[in-house]
Short mmCIF file of C-alpha atoms and ligand atoms in Angstrom, two decimals:
data_model
loop_
_atom_site.label_atom_id
_atom_site.label_comp_id
_atom_site.label_asym_id
_atom_site.label_seq_id
_atom_site.Cartn_x
_atom_site.Cartn_y
_atom_site.Cartn_z
CA UNK A 1 66.49 144.11 62.41
CA UNK A 2 63.21 142.82 62.52
CA UNK A 3 62.16 139.68 64.95
CA UNK A 4 62.93 136.22 63.89
CA UNK A 5 59.48 135.09 61.70
CA UNK A 6 57.55 132.02 64.07
CA UNK A 7 53.95 133.17 63.62
CA UNK A 8 52.77 134.35 59.52
CA UNK A 9 49.07 134.98 59.60
CA UNK A 10 47.89 134.49 56.12
CA UNK A 11 44.51 136.71 54.86
CA UNK A 12 42.46 135.44 52.80
CA UNK A 13 42.65 131.35 52.22
CA UNK A 14 41.13 130.69 48.60
CA UNK A 15 43.18 129.08 46.10
CA UNK A 16 46.32 130.56 46.90
CA UNK A 17 45.73 130.92 50.26
CA UNK A 18 45.33 127.12 51.09
CA UNK A 19 48.50 126.33 48.94
CA UNK A 20 50.38 128.95 51.17
CA UNK A 21 48.96 128.07 54.45
CA UNK A 22 49.73 124.31 53.84
CA UNK A 23 53.29 125.26 53.25
CA UNK A 24 53.89 127.23 55.76
CA UNK A 25 52.68 125.16 57.92
CA UNK A 26 54.12 122.52 56.33
CA UNK A 27 57.20 123.83 57.03
CA UNK A 28 56.95 124.39 60.72
CA UNK A 29 55.56 127.64 61.02
CA UNK A 30 52.53 128.64 63.47
CA UNK A 31 49.79 129.47 61.23
CA UNK A 32 46.91 132.47 61.84
CA UNK A 33 44.15 131.96 59.25
CA UNK A 34 41.73 134.86 58.72
CA UNK A 35 39.17 134.62 55.72
CA UNK A 36 35.50 136.24 55.36
CA UNK A 37 33.65 132.77 53.94
CA UNK A 38 34.90 130.54 56.87
CA UNK A 39 31.93 127.33 57.26
CA UNK A 40 34.68 125.26 54.33
CA UNK A 41 37.82 126.06 56.43
CA UNK A 42 37.16 124.46 59.72
CA UNK A 43 37.33 121.42 58.40
CA UNK A 44 40.58 122.15 56.12
CA UNK A 45 42.04 123.34 59.62
CA UNK A 46 41.49 120.81 61.63
CA UNK A 47 43.05 117.84 58.27
CA UNK A 48 46.01 120.04 57.78
CA UNK A 49 46.75 120.02 62.48
CA UNK A 50 46.38 116.25 62.05
CA UNK A 51 48.80 116.17 58.78
CA UNK A 52 51.21 118.25 61.01
CA UNK A 53 50.40 116.36 64.19
CA UNK A 54 51.28 112.84 62.27
CA UNK A 55 54.13 113.94 61.08
CA UNK A 56 55.13 115.23 64.37
CA UNK A 57 56.03 119.10 63.02
CA UNK A 58 55.63 122.21 65.21
CA UNK A 59 53.49 124.39 65.11
CA UNK A 60 49.81 125.22 64.61
CA UNK A 61 47.33 126.87 62.02
CA UNK A 62 43.93 128.32 63.64
CA UNK A 63 40.92 130.23 62.49
CA UNK A 64 39.84 133.58 63.19
CA UNK A 65 36.44 135.43 63.72
CA UNK A 66 38.27 138.89 62.62
CA UNK A 67 41.10 139.67 61.23
CA UNK A 68 42.81 141.73 63.85
CA UNK A 69 42.73 138.40 65.77
CA UNK A 70 44.14 136.89 63.05
CA UNK A 71 47.26 138.54 62.69
CA UNK A 72 48.11 140.45 66.24
CA UNK A 73 51.00 138.09 66.75
CA UNK A 74 51.80 137.50 63.97
CA UNK A 75 55.57 138.65 62.34
CA UNK A 76 54.94 137.85 58.77
CA UNK A 77 51.02 138.82 57.65
CA UNK A 78 50.56 137.56 53.46
CA UNK A 79 47.41 138.99 52.39
CA UNK A 80 45.95 136.64 49.30
CA UNK A 81 42.56 137.92 48.66
CA UNK A 82 41.03 138.45 45.47
CA UNK A 83 42.82 141.09 42.83
CA UNK A 84 40.99 144.27 43.64
CA UNK A 85 43.41 147.11 43.90
CA UNK A 86 40.99 149.21 46.83
CA UNK A 87 40.37 145.57 48.72
CA UNK A 88 44.37 144.92 49.26
CA UNK A 89 44.64 149.08 50.23
CA UNK A 90 41.97 148.46 52.60
CA UNK A 91 43.07 144.99 53.85
CA UNK A 92 46.77 146.20 54.42
CA UNK A 93 45.47 149.60 56.37
CA UNK A 94 43.31 147.11 58.70
CA UNK A 95 46.48 145.01 59.21
CA UNK A 96 48.44 148.12 59.54
CA UNK A 97 46.21 149.21 62.86
CA UNK A 98 45.87 145.41 64.19
CA UNK A 99 49.55 143.86 63.61
CA UNK A 100 52.68 144.52 65.83
CA UNK A 101 54.91 147.27 65.12
CA UNK A 102 58.14 144.05 64.15
CA UNK A 103 55.06 142.68 61.69
CA UNK A 104 56.24 142.51 57.81
CA UNK A 105 53.35 142.60 54.79
CA UNK A 106 53.36 141.22 51.96
CA UNK A 107 50.70 140.82 48.97
CA UNK A 108 50.41 137.94 46.70
CA UNK A 109 49.28 139.81 44.23
CA UNK A 110 49.34 138.89 40.77
CA UNK A 111 50.20 142.29 38.93
CA UNK A 112 50.39 144.86 41.79
CA UNK A 113 53.65 146.50 42.43
CA UNK A 114 53.27 146.83 46.77
CA UNK A 115 54.25 150.62 45.61
CA UNK A 116 50.27 150.73 44.68
CA UNK A 117 49.54 149.56 48.34
CA UNK A 118 51.76 151.10 50.46
CA UNK A 119 50.19 154.17 51.07
CA UNK A 120 47.92 152.85 53.13
CA UNK A 121 50.31 151.94 55.81
CA UNK A 122 51.74 152.95 58.00
CA UNK A 123 55.08 150.60 58.24
CA UNK A 124 56.50 151.48 54.67
CA UNK A 125 59.35 149.91 54.98
CA UNK A 126 57.88 146.97 55.98
CA UNK A 127 56.27 145.62 52.95
CA UNK A 128 56.43 143.70 50.23
CA UNK A 129 55.57 141.36 46.89
CA UNK A 130 55.66 137.72 47.82
CA UNK A 131 54.35 136.45 44.77
CA UNK A 132 54.09 132.52 44.82
CA UNK A 133 52.31 130.66 41.76
CA UNK A 134 50.99 127.27 42.10
CA UNK A 135 52.90 126.30 44.70
CA UNK A 136 53.65 122.43 44.10
CA UNK A 137 54.08 122.37 40.24
CA UNK A 138 56.06 126.15 40.56
CA UNK A 139 57.60 126.55 43.67
CA UNK A 140 58.82 129.73 43.51
CA UNK A 141 58.45 133.53 44.13
CA UNK A 142 58.46 136.99 42.91
CA UNK A 143 60.38 139.23 45.46
CA UNK A 144 60.18 142.83 45.48
CA UNK A 145 60.00 145.56 46.77
CA UNK A 146 58.23 149.06 46.81
CA UNK A 147 59.20 152.70 47.07
CA UNK A 148 60.68 152.00 50.96
CA UNK A 149 61.28 148.51 51.59
CA UNK A 150 64.24 148.18 53.69
CA UNK A 151 66.88 145.48 52.44
CA UNK A 152 66.07 143.96 56.29
CA UNK A 153 62.28 143.58 55.48
CA UNK A 154 63.93 141.95 52.01
CA UNK A 155 66.22 139.84 53.54
CA UNK A 156 63.69 138.64 55.82
CA UNK A 157 60.95 138.11 53.03
CA UNK A 158 63.88 135.88 50.70
CA UNK A 159 64.56 134.08 53.73
CA UNK A 160 60.80 133.01 54.85
CA UNK A 161 60.06 131.60 50.96
CA UNK A 162 63.81 129.84 50.85
CA UNK A 163 62.95 128.34 54.61
CA UNK A 164 59.71 126.82 52.65
CA UNK A 165 61.21 125.51 50.16
CA UNK A 166 60.43 127.61 47.32
CA UNK A 167 63.39 129.46 44.84
CA UNK A 168 62.78 133.62 45.18
CA UNK A 169 63.14 135.40 42.14
CA UNK A 170 64.49 138.60 42.99
CA UNK A 171 63.24 141.29 41.42
CA UNK A 172 65.99 144.26 41.34
CA UNK A 173 63.79 147.05 40.46
CA UNK A 174 59.59 147.91 40.11
CA UNK A 175 58.43 145.51 37.67
CA UNK A 176 54.35 146.05 36.53
CA UNK A 177 53.42 141.25 36.52
CA UNK A 178 57.36 140.85 38.22
CA UNK A 179 59.73 137.95 36.16
CA UNK A 180 57.87 135.35 35.13
CA UNK A 181 53.88 136.78 34.89
CA UNK A 182 55.23 139.07 32.54
CA UNK A 183 56.36 136.44 30.19
CA UNK A 184 53.24 134.61 30.83
CA UNK A 185 50.98 137.52 30.16
CA UNK A 186 52.80 138.22 26.66
CA UNK A 187 51.71 134.73 25.68
CA UNK A 188 48.70 134.66 27.64
CA UNK A 189 47.20 138.23 26.28
CA UNK A 190 47.69 136.60 22.09
CA UNK A 191 46.15 133.61 22.99
CA UNK A 192 43.04 135.22 24.69
CA UNK A 193 43.30 136.97 21.52
CA UNK A 194 43.39 134.34 18.66
CA UNK A 195 40.20 132.54 20.79
CA UNK A 196 38.87 136.09 20.92
CA UNK A 197 38.64 136.48 17.37
CA UNK A 198 37.55 133.02 16.14
CA UNK A 199 41.78 132.56 14.78
CA UNK A 200 41.39 128.92 16.87
CA UNK A 201 39.48 126.65 19.26
CA UNK A 202 41.15 126.92 22.50
CA UNK A 203 41.89 122.84 22.24
CA UNK A 204 44.18 123.80 19.18
CA UNK A 205 45.45 127.04 20.70
CA UNK A 206 46.70 124.91 23.98
CA UNK A 207 48.08 121.70 21.34
CA UNK A 208 49.80 124.43 19.63
CA UNK A 209 52.31 125.21 23.24
CA UNK A 210 52.01 121.44 24.26
CA UNK A 211 54.04 120.30 21.07
CA UNK A 212 56.33 123.65 21.22
CA UNK A 213 56.78 124.03 25.16
CA UNK A 214 57.13 119.50 25.78
CA UNK A 215 54.84 121.03 28.38
CA UNK A 216 51.88 118.43 29.93
CA UNK A 217 48.87 121.95 30.32
CA UNK A 218 48.03 124.60 27.56
CA UNK A 219 47.54 128.40 28.21
CA UNK A 220 43.20 127.68 28.52
CA UNK A 221 44.00 125.12 30.74
CA UNK A 222 46.36 127.09 32.93
CA UNK A 223 43.87 129.94 33.03
CA UNK A 224 41.40 127.93 33.91
CA UNK A 225 43.78 126.19 36.85
CA UNK A 226 44.16 129.79 38.05
CA UNK A 227 40.55 131.38 37.70
CA UNK A 228 39.02 133.25 35.15
CA UNK A 229 38.37 135.91 37.70
CA UNK A 230 41.67 136.35 38.86
CA UNK A 231 42.90 136.22 35.17
CA UNK A 232 40.27 139.17 33.78
CA UNK A 233 41.04 140.93 36.69
CA UNK A 234 44.77 140.77 36.33
CA UNK A 235 43.68 141.27 32.52
CA UNK A 236 42.18 144.79 33.49
CA UNK A 237 45.06 146.32 35.80
CA UNK A 238 47.21 145.51 32.80
CA UNK A 239 45.47 147.18 30.72
CA UNK A 240 44.26 150.32 33.17
CA UNK A 241 47.81 150.32 33.49
CA UNK A 242 49.23 150.65 29.99
CA UNK A 243 45.63 152.42 28.36
CA UNK A 244 46.04 150.30 25.32
CA UNK A 245 42.89 149.74 24.22
CA UNK A 246 44.88 146.78 22.37
CA UNK A 247 45.03 144.92 26.37
CA UNK A 248 41.83 145.32 27.01
CA UNK A 249 40.52 141.51 27.96
CA UNK A 250 38.32 139.90 25.40
CA UNK A 251 34.34 140.88 26.34
CA UNK A 252 33.54 137.18 25.78
CA UNK A 253 36.34 136.56 28.90
CA UNK A 254 33.93 139.57 30.61
CA UNK A 255 31.38 137.16 29.76
CA UNK A 256 32.11 133.93 31.32
CA UNK A 257 32.81 135.83 34.69
CA UNK A 258 29.96 136.93 34.53
CA UNK A 259 27.98 133.58 34.23
CA UNK A 260 30.05 132.43 36.61
CA UNK A 261 32.55 130.02 34.60
CA UNK A 262 35.24 130.93 36.62
CA UNK A 263 37.16 127.68 36.02
CA UNK A 264 38.50 124.73 37.84
CA UNK A 265 37.17 126.38 40.67
CA UNK A 266 32.95 126.40 39.05
CA UNK A 267 33.44 122.95 37.38
CA UNK A 268 33.29 124.81 34.02
CA UNK A 269 35.06 127.46 32.40
CA UNK A 270 37.05 126.76 28.56
CA UNK A 271 36.97 122.91 29.85
CA UNK A 272 34.17 121.10 31.82
CA UNK A 273 35.47 119.25 35.49
CA UNK A 274 34.50 116.75 36.67
CA UNK A 275 35.00 115.19 40.71
CA UNK A 276 35.95 119.01 41.70
N1 LIG B 1 45.40 131.91 41.54
C1 LIG B 1 46.33 131.55 41.15
O1 LIG B 1 47.14 130.94 40.52
C2 LIG B 1 47.35 132.64 41.68
C3 LIG B 1 48.76 132.99 41.36
C4 LIG B 1 49.68 133.59 42.12
C5 LIG B 1 49.10 134.62 42.55
N2 LIG B 1 47.24 134.94 43.13
C6 LIG B 1 47.00 136.48 43.40
O2 LIG B 1 46.47 135.54 44.97
C7 LIG B 1 45.67 136.89 45.02
C8 LIG B 1 44.21 135.38 45.96
O3 LIG B 1 44.21 134.21 44.36
P1 LIG B 1 43.34 133.32 44.48
O4 LIG B 1 43.14 132.96 43.36
O5 LIG B 1 43.76 132.34 45.44
O6 LIG B 1 41.67 133.86 44.58
P2 LIG B 1 40.14 133.53 45.58
O7 LIG B 1 38.91 134.09 44.89
O8 LIG B 1 40.69 132.00 45.50
O9 LIG B 1 41.08 133.81 47.17
C9 LIG B 1 40.64 134.56 47.40
C10 LIG B 1 39.99 134.53 48.73
O10 LIG B 1 39.89 135.70 49.46
C11 LIG B 1 38.69 135.86 50.68
N3 LIG B 1 38.44 136.96 50.54
C12 LIG B 1 37.67 137.59 50.20
N4 LIG B 1 37.75 139.20 51.13
C13 LIG B 1 38.55 139.16 51.48
C14 LIG B 1 38.59 139.88 52.60
N5 LIG B 1 38.09 141.52 53.06
N6 LIG B 1 39.64 139.42 53.79
C15 LIG B 1 39.31 138.20 54.34
N7 LIG B 1 39.51 137.30 53.61
C16 LIG B 1 38.18 137.60 52.01
C17 LIG B 1 38.03 135.27 49.93
O11 LIG B 1 36.36 134.57 50.47
C18 LIG B 1 38.97 133.68 49.33
O12 LIG B 1 38.40 132.75 49.43
C19 LIG B 1 45.14 137.31 43.99
O13 LIG B 1 45.99 138.90 44.40
C20 LIG B 1 46.10 136.26 42.96
O14 LIG B 1 46.40 137.67 42.19
C21 LIG B 1 46.69 134.23 42.15
#
């Protein structure tokens, strides 16, 4: 039986890492943070601790200089670095060496099953996918086992997700893209195709989606929010998985990534953003 989760380490504090940090910290956990870029994080962590203090919430958020220091006393470590398989494996291997033996390792990957990463660690029974979506707009998380994940690890993952007020989406078996991302991917792939083939422009496609679904946001706006680098990497991982040329993301999307038109985070993607 694994110890109770009190301390959570987040490795990679970008778009998703920061949302996970905030929700976890505000739910009363102590949170350790590690990212290779730290300047802007110092201010962020101070703000988070002020917010906790004002609301009388226990636990502290701390920023660390090394990955080893951040995970050394953690009970759960959530990896949220970019969607590159080799990088995730490298990070898992480093965490495995530095974290206490009881600690659970979760990946927030948008596409890779943890079974693709688990070879990098010895504690294969203590790894799982916990895939968050935009935490405030879409409070759910896919939870999926690797090939050797124990029931205890899985239950601890489910319990943690519930404890931060997120709905767990339980997978009964492995699925590339989990539950909702598989549905979303089917939509996204053809939206990108229609745009790249010149069938319709992004505003038209977004408009059709909004009218049909009654949603306030269209697929291209969602991709801008996610980040076009992440979107491209995720599409590439589906393509590598299937080997089907029809799954290859359009070159026009790659061109945007190369120009650093990454969506909301850089002020320009499919749309332009002011006051970022
Ligand atoms: N963006 C989304 O909406 C979304 C949603 C669900 C899941 N995800 C997944 O979450 C993960 C992170 O995505 P993101 O959008 O937050 O990416 P991001 O690019 O915004 O953030 C990644 C962070 O990782 C840091 N980083 C890079 N290399 C590192 C290393 N070696 N050690 C520590 N930190 C490192 C970067 O400095 C950056 O701050 C990806 O696997 C992605 O597929 C993203």
